[in-house]
Amino acid sequence: MATSSFRPDGSRIGVEAEKPSFSLDIATTGHDDLHSGGAPWPNRFPDLRQGSVDADQRCDVLVVGGGITGALLAHALVLRNLDVLLIDREPPGLGSTAASTAMLQWEIDSPLAELADLHGFEAAADTYRKSLCAVQGLKELVKSIALPCEFRQRNTLYLAAGEAGATELRNEHALRQRAGLPGEYLGHAGLLAHMGIDREAAILSPGSADVDPLCLAHGLLRRALSHGLRLRAGEALSYDGGARSVLVELAGGRCVEARHVVLATGYAMPDIIPAGNHSVVSSWAISTVPQVQGSLWKDECLIWEASESYHYLRTSRDGRIIIGGEDETVAAHAERDEAIPDKARLLQAALSDIWPRADTRIGTSWAGFFGQTADGLPLIGRVPGHPRILAAYGYGGNGITFSFMAAGLLASLISGAEQGWFSRFALDRATP
Ligand SMILES: Cc1cc2nc3c(=O)[nH]c(=O)nc-3n(C[C@H](O)[C@H](O)[C@H](O)COP(=O)(O)OP(=O)(O)OC[C@H]3O[C@@H](n4cnc5c(N)ncnc54)[C@H](O)[C@@H]3O)c2cc1C
């Protein structure tokens, strides 16, 4: 069955695998009891893993990783009546998913103008439209299964920043209109009058959302469990692929034989994956104390900046402001965590700049890793040379939108229906 071995040295997979992928720092400026010691999203859930893999197993699909990607995918696969085993070496949801600010945007990290330069206008416009449909699809999924995950529909405000001024935003808006995407251009006066924000220009767009990412991931996993998912503690160490199945060796000596394996391991991808188009980045975030009633911006829309290194803002249900950004290619936990207090101060300053009425006292501050690509598109598809091993990662700031897309695409692929356009996300596509 097994014809080739990808990890002959049996070396460990992942980036500093033994440590959690996000860290919290309860800042001394305005200690907040409600969040002290907790995650940015209160982890009120039990560990959903039903023990560990204590005997060799067989399944149709082995999903490695129980963050938002693994949860959405497992849910999609069990609904197709497949026998699915999901393993995670940590309690599910506590990877990058728990660190996410969970803004569900259809706007991609790369502006449409930039994506059109790289892939051509039609392909770029189509990708943007599919992203818009993905947020809509997630909304319908949450509604259809009545998932209590604090899902809220939101507008987004894309603000002029850095090199991207009024001219660039007007051009971007015109391209979006040509692509049939919704949104309205606001010049300085309109932005100030309509939103109370003093920037050169912005694009205000409907169709996005926000959510509690842990509630979403756990809710999906619970539902998948009720449809037959097997969810176990286990760490995948090596992958041995054959023509009909893949043999996966786990820490502790057990093996899983699966017809298909999906790597949903977030930023910690094994080295059978081509590294060329992917880098691990750190992002920092703070959540403020609850704001005075009536002091938040109009409609509490999601806000993000048009600069390459941008800040992103949302509100929480209990009236806090969450702001993230200051991203850097720091892939070492210690360095990333040491920077939390300094980054938190920078985020407070950025918040004051965008919304001077904000009470910037900090409730919680944290940092996390995520993967990004040079062209802003995710990496979803077959691992080159290993047709039965699939992966989904490198989502940039659109982790949840793209993981919803990945779940649909990979579930279809496993069921034998491949969609042509999906080659835009190929793991071995040319790096721009
Ligand atoms: C500060 C910050 C803010 C963000 N904000 C947003 C946002 O607003 N909107 C958005 O859409 N995205 C955002 N993101 C990105 C988003 O959080 C991620 O893209 C997304 O959570 C990735 O989910 P995942 O399931 O692929 O990975 P993860 O959540 O990291 O899950 C991977 C899982 O795999 C497990 N695992 C890894 N290796 C193995 C192994 N060998 N064996 C077994 N298990 C293994 C891990 O334990 C983990 O549970 C943000 C990220 C950060 C850090």
Coordinates of C-alpha atoms and ligand atoms in Angstrom, one line a residue:
M1 CA 0.0 0.0 0.0
A2 CA 2.7 2.5 1.0
T3 CA 5.0 3.2 -1.9
S4 CA 7.0 6.3 -0.8
S5 CA 8.2 7.8 2.4
F6 CA 8.3 11.6 2.7
R7 CA 10.0 11.8 6.1
P8 CA 12.8 9.2 6.1
D9 CA 14.5 10.8 9.1
G10 CA 11.3 10.7 11.1
S11 CA 11.9 14.3 12.3
R12 CA 9.3 16.3 14.1
I13 CA 6.8 18.3 12.2
G14 CA 5.9 22.0 12.8
V15 CA 7.3 25.2 14.2
E16 CA 8.2 24.8 17.8
A17 CA 5.3 22.3 18.1
E18 CA 5.3 22.0 21.8
K19 CA 4.2 25.5 22.5
P20 CA 0.7 27.1 22.1
S21 CA 0.5 29.3 19.0
F22 CA -0.8 32.4 20.8
S23 CA 0.0 34.2 24.0
L24 CA -1.9 36.6 26.2
D25 CA -0.7 39.5 28.3
I26 CA -3.0 41.2 30.7
A27 CA -1.6 44.7 30.4
T28 CA -1.1 46.7 33.5
T29 CA -2.9 49.7 32.0
G30 CA -6.4 49.2 33.3
H31 CA -6.5 45.5 34.3
D32 CA -9.9 44.1 33.4
D33 CA -11.3 41.3 35.5
L34 CA -13.7 40.1 32.9
H35 CA -10.8 39.0 30.7
S36 CA -8.0 38.5 33.2
G37 CA -6.3 35.2 32.6
G38 CA -8.7 34.3 29.8
A39 CA -8.4 34.1 26.1
P40 CA -9.5 36.9 23.9
W41 CA -12.5 34.8 23.3
P42 CA -13.6 33.2 26.6
N43 CA -12.8 29.5 26.4
R44 CA -15.8 28.1 28.1
F45 CA -15.7 24.8 26.2
P46 CA -14.6 21.4 27.3
D47 CA -11.8 19.6 25.4
L48 CA -13.9 17.9 22.7
R49 CA -11.3 15.2 22.0
Q50 CA -12.7 11.7 22.9
G51 CA -9.4 10.3 24.3
S52 CA -6.3 9.6 22.2
V53 CA -5.6 7.3 19.3
D54 CA -4.8 4.2 21.3
A55 CA -5.0 1.6 18.4
D56 CA -4.3 1.7 14.7
Q57 CA -7.1 3.2 12.8
R58 CA -8.6 3.3 9.3
C59 CA -10.9 6.0 7.9
D60 CA -12.0 7.6 4.6
V61 CA -10.4 11.0 5.6
L62 CA -7.9 11.9 8.3
V63 CA -8.1 15.6 9.1
V64 CA -5.0 16.8 11.0
G65 CA -5.8 19.9 13.0
G66 CA -9.0 21.0 14.7
G67 CA -8.9 24.8 14.3
I68 CA -11.4 26.6 12.1
T69 CA -10.1 24.9 9.0
G70 CA -10.4 21.4 10.4
A71 CA -13.8 22.1 12.0
L72 CA -15.4 23.4 8.8
L73 CA -13.9 20.6 6.8
A74 CA -14.8 17.8 9.2
H75 CA -18.4 19.2 9.3
A76 CA -18.5 19.3 5.4
L77 CA -17.1 15.8 5.1
V78 CA -19.4 14.0 7.6
L79 CA -22.4 15.6 5.9
R80 CA -21.2 13.7 2.8
N81 CA -21.4 10.4 4.8
L82 CA -17.6 10.0 4.9
D83 CA -15.9 8.2 7.8
V84 CA -13.8 11.0 9.2
L85 CA -11.2 11.0 11.9
L86 CA -9.8 14.3 13.1
I87 CA -6.7 14.5 15.3
D88 CA -5.2 17.4 17.1
R89 CA -2.2 17.5 19.5
E90 CA -3.8 20.4 21.5
P91 CA -7.4 21.0 22.6
P92 CA -9.1 22.0 19.3
G93 CA -9.5 25.7 18.5
L94 CA -6.5 26.8 20.6
G95 CA -4.1 27.4 17.6
S96 CA -4.3 30.6 15.5
T97 CA -8.1 30.3 15.6
A98 CA -8.2 31.4 19.3
A99 CA -6.0 34.4 18.5
S100 CA -8.1 35.6 15.5
T101 CA -10.0 38.9 15.7
A102 CA -12.5 37.0 13.6
M103 CA -13.4 39.7 11.1
L104 CA -15.1 37.8 8.3
Q105 CA -14.2 40.0 5.3
W106 CA -14.7 39.2 1.6
E107 CA -12.1 41.9 0.8
I108 CA -8.8 40.1 0.3
D109 CA -5.4 41.4 1.6
S110 CA -4.3 42.2 -1.9
P111 CA -6.4 45.0 -3.4
L112 CA -8.3 44.0 -6.6
A113 CA -6.1 46.3 -8.6
E114 CA -3.0 44.4 -7.4
L115 CA -4.6 41.0 -7.9
A116 CA -5.7 41.9 -11.4
D117 CA -2.1 42.9 -12.2
L118 CA -0.9 39.5 -11.1
H119 CA -3.7 37.2 -12.4
G120 CA -5.6 39.3 -14.9
F121 CA -8.8 41.2 -14.2
E122 CA -11.3 38.4 -14.9
A123 CA -9.6 35.9 -12.6
A124 CA -9.1 38.5 -9.8
A125 CA -12.7 39.7 -10.0
D126 CA -13.9 36.1 -9.9
T127 CA -11.8 35.4 -6.8
Y128 CA -13.2 38.5 -5.1
R129 CA -16.8 37.5 -6.0
K130 CA -16.2 34.0 -4.6
S131 CA -14.8 35.5 -1.4
L132 CA -18.0 37.5 -1.1
C133 CA -20.1 34.3 -1.6
A134 CA -18.0 32.6 1.0
V135 CA -19.0 35.0 3.7
Q136 CA -22.6 34.7 2.6
G137 CA -22.2 30.9 2.6
L138 CA -20.9 30.9 6.1
K139 CA -23.7 33.1 7.2
E140 CA -26.2 30.7 5.7
L141 CA -24.5 27.7 7.4
V142 CA -24.5 29.4 10.8
K143 CA -28.2 30.2 10.4
S144 CA -29.3 26.9 9.0
I145 CA -27.8 25.0 12.0
A146 CA -28.7 27.7 14.5
L147 CA -25.1 27.9 15.7
P148 CA -24.7 30.2 18.7
C149 CA -21.4 31.9 17.8
E150 CA -22.1 35.7 18.0
F151 CA -22.2 36.0 14.2
R152 CA -23.1 39.6 13.2
Q153 CA -23.4 41.0 9.7
R154 CA -21.1 44.0 9.3
N155 CA -20.2 46.6 6.7
T156 CA -16.5 47.2 6.2
L157 CA -14.7 50.6 6.0
Y158 CA -11.5 50.4 3.9
L159 CA -9.5 53.5 4.9
A160 CA -6.9 55.4 3.0
A161 CA -3.5 54.9 4.7
G162 CA 0.2 55.1 3.8
E163 CA 0.7 55.0 0.0
A164 CA -3.0 54.3 -0.7
G165 CA -4.7 57.7 -0.8
A166 CA -7.8 59.1 -2.5
T167 CA -6.7 58.4 -6.0
E168 CA -5.8 54.7 -5.3
L169 CA -9.1 54.2 -3.4
R170 CA -11.1 55.8 -6.2
N171 CA -9.4 53.5 -8.7
E172 CA -10.0 50.4 -6.5
H173 CA -13.6 51.3 -6.1
A174 CA -14.0 51.7 -9.9
L175 CA -12.5 48.3 -10.5
R176 CA -14.7 46.7 -7.8
Q177 CA -17.8 48.3 -9.5
R178 CA -16.6 46.8 -12.8
A179 CA -16.4 43.4 -11.1
G180 CA -19.9 43.7 -9.8
L181 CA -18.9 44.1 -6.2
P182 CA -20.9 46.2 -3.8
G183 CA -19.6 49.3 -2.1
E184 CA -19.5 53.1 -2.0
Y185 CA -16.6 55.5 -2.3
L186 CA -16.4 58.2 0.4
G187 CA -14.1 61.2 -0.1
H188 CA -12.8 63.2 2.9
A189 CA -15.9 65.3 3.5
G190 CA -18.3 62.4 3.0
L191 CA -16.2 60.1 5.3
L192 CA -16.1 62.8 8.0
A193 CA -19.8 63.6 7.7
H194 CA -21.0 60.0 7.4
M195 CA -18.6 58.1 9.7
G196 CA -16.9 60.8 11.8
I197 CA -13.5 59.6 10.6
D198 CA -10.8 62.0 9.5
R199 CA -9.0 60.3 6.6
E200 CA -8.5 61.2 3.0
A201 CA -11.0 58.7 1.6
A202 CA -12.5 55.2 2.2
I203 CA -14.6 52.5 0.6
L204 CA -17.7 51.4 2.6
S205 CA -18.9 48.0 1.6
P206 CA -21.7 45.6 2.8
G207 CA -21.4 41.8 3.0
S208 CA -18.9 41.1 5.8
A209 CA -19.4 39.8 9.3
D210 CA -17.8 39.1 12.6
V211 CA -18.0 36.2 15.0
D212 CA -16.6 34.5 18.1
P213 CA -14.1 32.2 16.4
L214 CA -13.8 29.7 19.3
C215 CA -17.6 29.4 19.5
L216 CA -17.8 28.9 15.7
A217 CA -15.1 26.2 15.7
H218 CA -16.4 24.3 18.7
G219 CA -20.0 24.5 17.5
L220 CA -19.0 23.0 14.1
L221 CA -17.0 20.3 15.8
R222 CA -19.9 19.4 18.2
R223 CA -22.2 19.2 15.3
A224 CA -19.8 17.0 13.3
L225 CA -19.4 14.7 16.3
S226 CA -23.2 14.3 16.3
H227 CA -22.9 13.2 12.7
G228 CA -20.3 10.5 13.3
L229 CA -17.0 12.4 13.4
R230 CA -14.3 10.7 15.5
L231 CA -12.2 13.4 17.2
R232 CA -9.1 12.2 19.1
A233 CA -5.9 13.6 20.7
G234 CA -2.9 12.7 18.4
E235 CA 0.1 14.2 16.7
A236 CA 0.9 13.3 13.1
L237 CA 4.6 12.8 12.7
S238 CA 5.1 11.5 9.1
Y239 CA 3.1 10.8 6.0
D240 CA 3.6 7.8 3.8
G241 CA 1.6 8.0 0.6
G242 CA 0.5 5.2 -1.8
A243 CA -1.7 4.9 -4.8
R244 CA -4.8 4.0 -2.7
S245 CA -4.2 5.4 0.7
V246 CA -1.9 7.3 3.0
L247 CA -0.3 5.8 6.1
V248 CA 0.2 8.4 8.9
E249 CA 2.5 7.7 11.8
L250 CA 1.5 9.3 15.1
A251 CA 3.5 10.2 18.2
G252 CA 3.2 7.2 20.5
G253 CA 3.7 4.7 17.7
R254 CA 0.1 4.3 16.4
C255 CA -0.8 4.6 12.7
V256 CA -3.8 5.8 10.7
E257 CA -4.5 4.5 7.2
A258 CA -6.7 6.9 5.3
R259 CA -7.9 7.2 1.8
H260 CA -7.2 10.9 2.0
V261 CA -5.4 13.1 4.4
V262 CA -6.1 16.8 4.9
L263 CA -3.4 19.0 6.6
A264 CA -5.4 21.6 8.5
T265 CA -2.4 22.4 10.7
G266 CA -2.4 26.2 10.3
Y267 CA 1.0 27.9 10.3
A268 CA 2.6 24.6 11.4
M269 CA 2.8 22.9 8.0
P270 CA 5.1 19.8 7.7
D271 CA 8.0 20.1 5.4
I272 CA 6.5 17.9 2.6
I273 CA 4.7 21.2 1.7
P274 CA 6.5 23.5 -0.7
A275 CA 7.7 26.5 1.3
G276 CA 8.2 28.9 -1.6
N277 CA 5.0 31.0 -1.5
H278 CA 4.4 30.9 2.2
S279 CA 5.7 32.7 5.2
V280 CA 4.8 32.7 8.9
V281 CA 3.9 36.1 10.3
S282 CA 3.1 37.4 13.8
S283 CA 0.2 39.7 14.4
W284 CA -0.5 41.6 17.7
A285 CA -3.9 42.6 19.1
I286 CA -5.5 44.4 22.0
S287 CA -9.0 44.5 23.3
T288 CA -9.9 47.7 25.2
V289 CA -12.1 48.1 28.3
P290 CA -15.8 48.4 27.4
Q291 CA -16.5 51.8 25.8
V292 CA -18.9 54.4 27.1
Q293 CA -22.3 53.8 25.5
G294 CA -22.8 55.8 22.3
S295 CA -19.1 56.4 21.8
L296 CA -18.5 53.8 19.1
W297 CA -18.5 54.6 15.3
K298 CA -21.5 54.3 13.1
D299 CA -22.9 50.8 12.8
E300 CA -19.7 49.4 14.4
C301 CA -18.5 48.4 11.0
L302 CA -15.2 46.5 10.5
I303 CA -12.4 49.0 9.8
W304 CA -9.1 48.2 8.0
E305 CA -6.5 50.3 6.4
A306 CA -5.4 50.2 2.7
S307 CA -1.7 50.3 3.5
E308 CA 0.4 47.2 3.0
S309 CA 1.0 46.8 6.7
Y310 CA -2.5 47.6 8.0
H311 CA -4.4 47.9 11.3
Y312 CA -7.8 46.2 11.6
L313 CA -10.6 47.0 14.0
R314 CA -13.9 45.7 15.2
T315 CA -16.1 45.9 18.3
S316 CA -17.2 43.1 20.6
R317 CA -20.7 42.4 21.7
D318 CA -19.9 43.9 25.2
G319 CA -18.8 47.2 23.7
R320 CA -15.0 46.8 23.5
I321 CA -12.8 47.8 20.6
I322 CA -10.5 45.1 19.3
I323 CA -7.6 46.4 17.2
G324 CA -4.8 44.3 15.6
G325 CA -1.9 44.8 13.3
E326 CA 1.8 45.8 13.6
D327 CA 2.5 42.5 11.7
E328 CA 6.1 41.3 11.4
T329 CA 7.7 38.1 10.1
V330 CA 8.6 37.0 13.6
A331 CA 8.3 33.2 13.8
A332 CA 9.8 32.6 17.3
H333 CA 7.5 32.5 20.2
A334 CA 9.8 34.2 22.7
E335 CA 10.5 37.2 20.5
R336 CA 6.9 37.6 19.5
D337 CA 5.7 37.5 23.1
E338 CA 8.4 39.9 24.4
A339 CA 7.1 42.4 21.9
I340 CA 3.5 42.3 23.3
P341 CA 3.7 45.4 25.6
D342 CA 5.5 47.5 23.0
K343 CA 3.1 46.4 20.3
A344 CA 0.1 47.1 22.6
R345 CA 1.3 50.7 23.0
L346 CA 1.6 51.1 19.2
L347 CA -1.9 49.7 18.8
Q348 CA -3.3 52.1 21.4
A349 CA -1.7 55.0 19.4
A350 CA -3.1 53.7 16.1
L351 CA -6.6 53.4 17.7
S352 CA -6.4 57.0 19.0
D353 CA -5.4 58.1 15.5
I354 CA -8.3 56.4 13.8
W355 CA -11.0 56.9 16.5
P356 CA -9.9 59.7 18.9
R357 CA -13.0 59.2 21.1
A358 CA -11.8 55.7 22.0
D359 CA -11.0 54.9 25.6
T360 CA -7.7 53.1 24.8
R361 CA -7.2 51.4 28.2
I362 CA -6.4 47.8 27.6
G363 CA -8.4 44.8 28.8
T364 CA -6.4 42.1 27.1
S365 CA -3.4 42.0 24.7
W366 CA -2.2 39.0 22.8
A367 CA -0.2 37.8 19.8
G368 CA -0.5 34.9 17.3
F369 CA 1.0 33.4 14.2
F370 CA -0.6 33.1 10.9
G371 CA 0.6 32.1 7.4
Q372 CA 0.5 34.4 4.4
T373 CA 1.4 34.3 0.7
A374 CA 3.0 36.8 -1.7
D375 CA -0.1 37.3 -3.8
G376 CA -2.7 37.4 -0.9
L377 CA -4.4 34.2 -2.1
P378 CA -4.6 31.1 0.0
L379 CA -2.9 27.8 -0.6
I380 CA -5.6 25.1 -1.0
G381 CA -5.3 21.8 -2.9
R382 CA -3.1 18.7 -3.4
V383 CA 0.4 18.5 -2.0
P384 CA 2.5 18.4 -5.2
G385 CA 3.5 14.8 -5.9
H386 CA 1.2 13.3 -3.3
P387 CA -2.3 13.2 -4.8
R388 CA -4.0 11.8 -1.6
I389 CA -2.6 14.5 0.7
L390 CA -4.4 17.8 0.6
A391 CA -3.7 21.0 2.5
A392 CA -5.3 24.4 3.3
Y393 CA -3.3 27.2 4.8
G394 CA -1.6 30.6 4.1
Y395 CA -4.8 32.6 4.4
G396 CA -3.4 35.9 5.4
G397 CA -6.0 38.1 7.2
N398 CA -8.9 36.2 5.7
G399 CA -8.4 33.0 7.7
I400 CA -12.1 32.2 8.3
T401 CA -13.4 33.3 4.9
F402 CA -10.8 31.2 3.1
S403 CA -11.2 28.2 5.4
F404 CA -14.9 28.2 4.5
M405 CA -13.9 28.2 0.9
A406 CA -11.3 25.5 1.5
A407 CA -13.8 23.2 3.3
G408 CA -16.2 23.3 0.3
L409 CA -13.4 22.9 -2.3
L410 CA -11.6 20.0 -0.6
A411 CA -14.8 18.2 0.4
S412 CA -15.8 18.4 -3.4
L413 CA -12.4 17.2 -4.4
I414 CA -12.5 14.2 -2.1
S415 CA -15.9 13.4 -3.4
G416 CA -14.5 13.4 -6.9
A417 CA -15.6 16.8 -8.2
E418 CA -12.8 19.2 -8.9
Q419 CA -13.5 22.8 -9.9
G420 CA -11.3 24.3 -12.5
W421 CA -10.8 27.8 -11.1
F422 CA -9.5 26.4 -7.9
S423 CA -6.1 25.9 -9.6
R424 CA -5.5 29.6 -8.7
F425 CA -4.9 28.4 -5.1
A426 CA -2.6 25.6 -6.1
L427 CA 0.2 24.9 -3.6
D428 CA 2.9 25.0 -6.4
R429 CA 1.6 28.0 -8.3
A430 CA 4.3 30.4 -9.4
T431 CA 5.4 32.9 -6.8
P432 CA 4.9 36.5 -8.0
Ligands
LIG1 C1 -3.8 38.2 15.9 C2 -4.5 37.5 14.7 C3 -5.6 38.1 14.2 C4 -6.3 37.5 13.1 N1 -7.4 38.1 12.7 C5 -8.1 37.5 11.7 C6 -9.4 38.0 11.3 O1 -9.8 39.1 11.8 N2 -10.1 37.3 10.4 C7 -9.7 36.2 9.8 O2 -10.4 35.6 9.0 N3 -8.5 35.6 10.2 C8 -7.7 36.3 11.1 N4 -6.5 35.7 11.5 C9 -6.0 34.5 10.9 C10 -6.8 33.3 11.4 O3 -6.8 33.3 12.8 C11 -6.1 32.0 10.9 O4 -5.9 32.1 9.5 C12 -7.0 30.8 11.2 O5 -7.4 30.7 12.5 C13 -6.2 29.5 10.8 O6 -7.0 28.4 11.2 P1 -6.5 27.0 11.1 O7 -7.5 26.1 11.6 O8 -6.0 26.8 9.7 O9 -5.2 26.9 12.0 P2 -5.1 26.8 13.6 O10 -6.2 27.5 14.3 O11 -3.7 27.2 13.9 O12 -5.3 25.2 13.9 C14 -4.3 24.3 13.5 C15 -4.4 23.1 14.5 O13 -3.6 22.1 14.0 C16 -3.0 21.5 15.2 N5 -1.8 20.8 14.7 C17 -0.7 21.4 14.1 N6 0.2 20.4 13.8 C18 -0.3 19.2 14.2 C19 0.2 17.9 14.1 N7 1.3 17.6 13.5 N8 -0.6 16.9 14.6 C20 -1.8 17.2 15.1 N9 -2.3 18.5 15.3 C21 -1.6 19.5 14.8 C22 -2.8 22.6 16.2 O14 -2.7 22.1 17.5 C23 -4.0 23.5 15.9 O15 -5.1 23.2 16.8 C24 -5.8 36.3 12.6 C25 -4.7 35.7 13.1 C26 -4.0 36.3 14.2 C27 -2.8 35.6 14.7

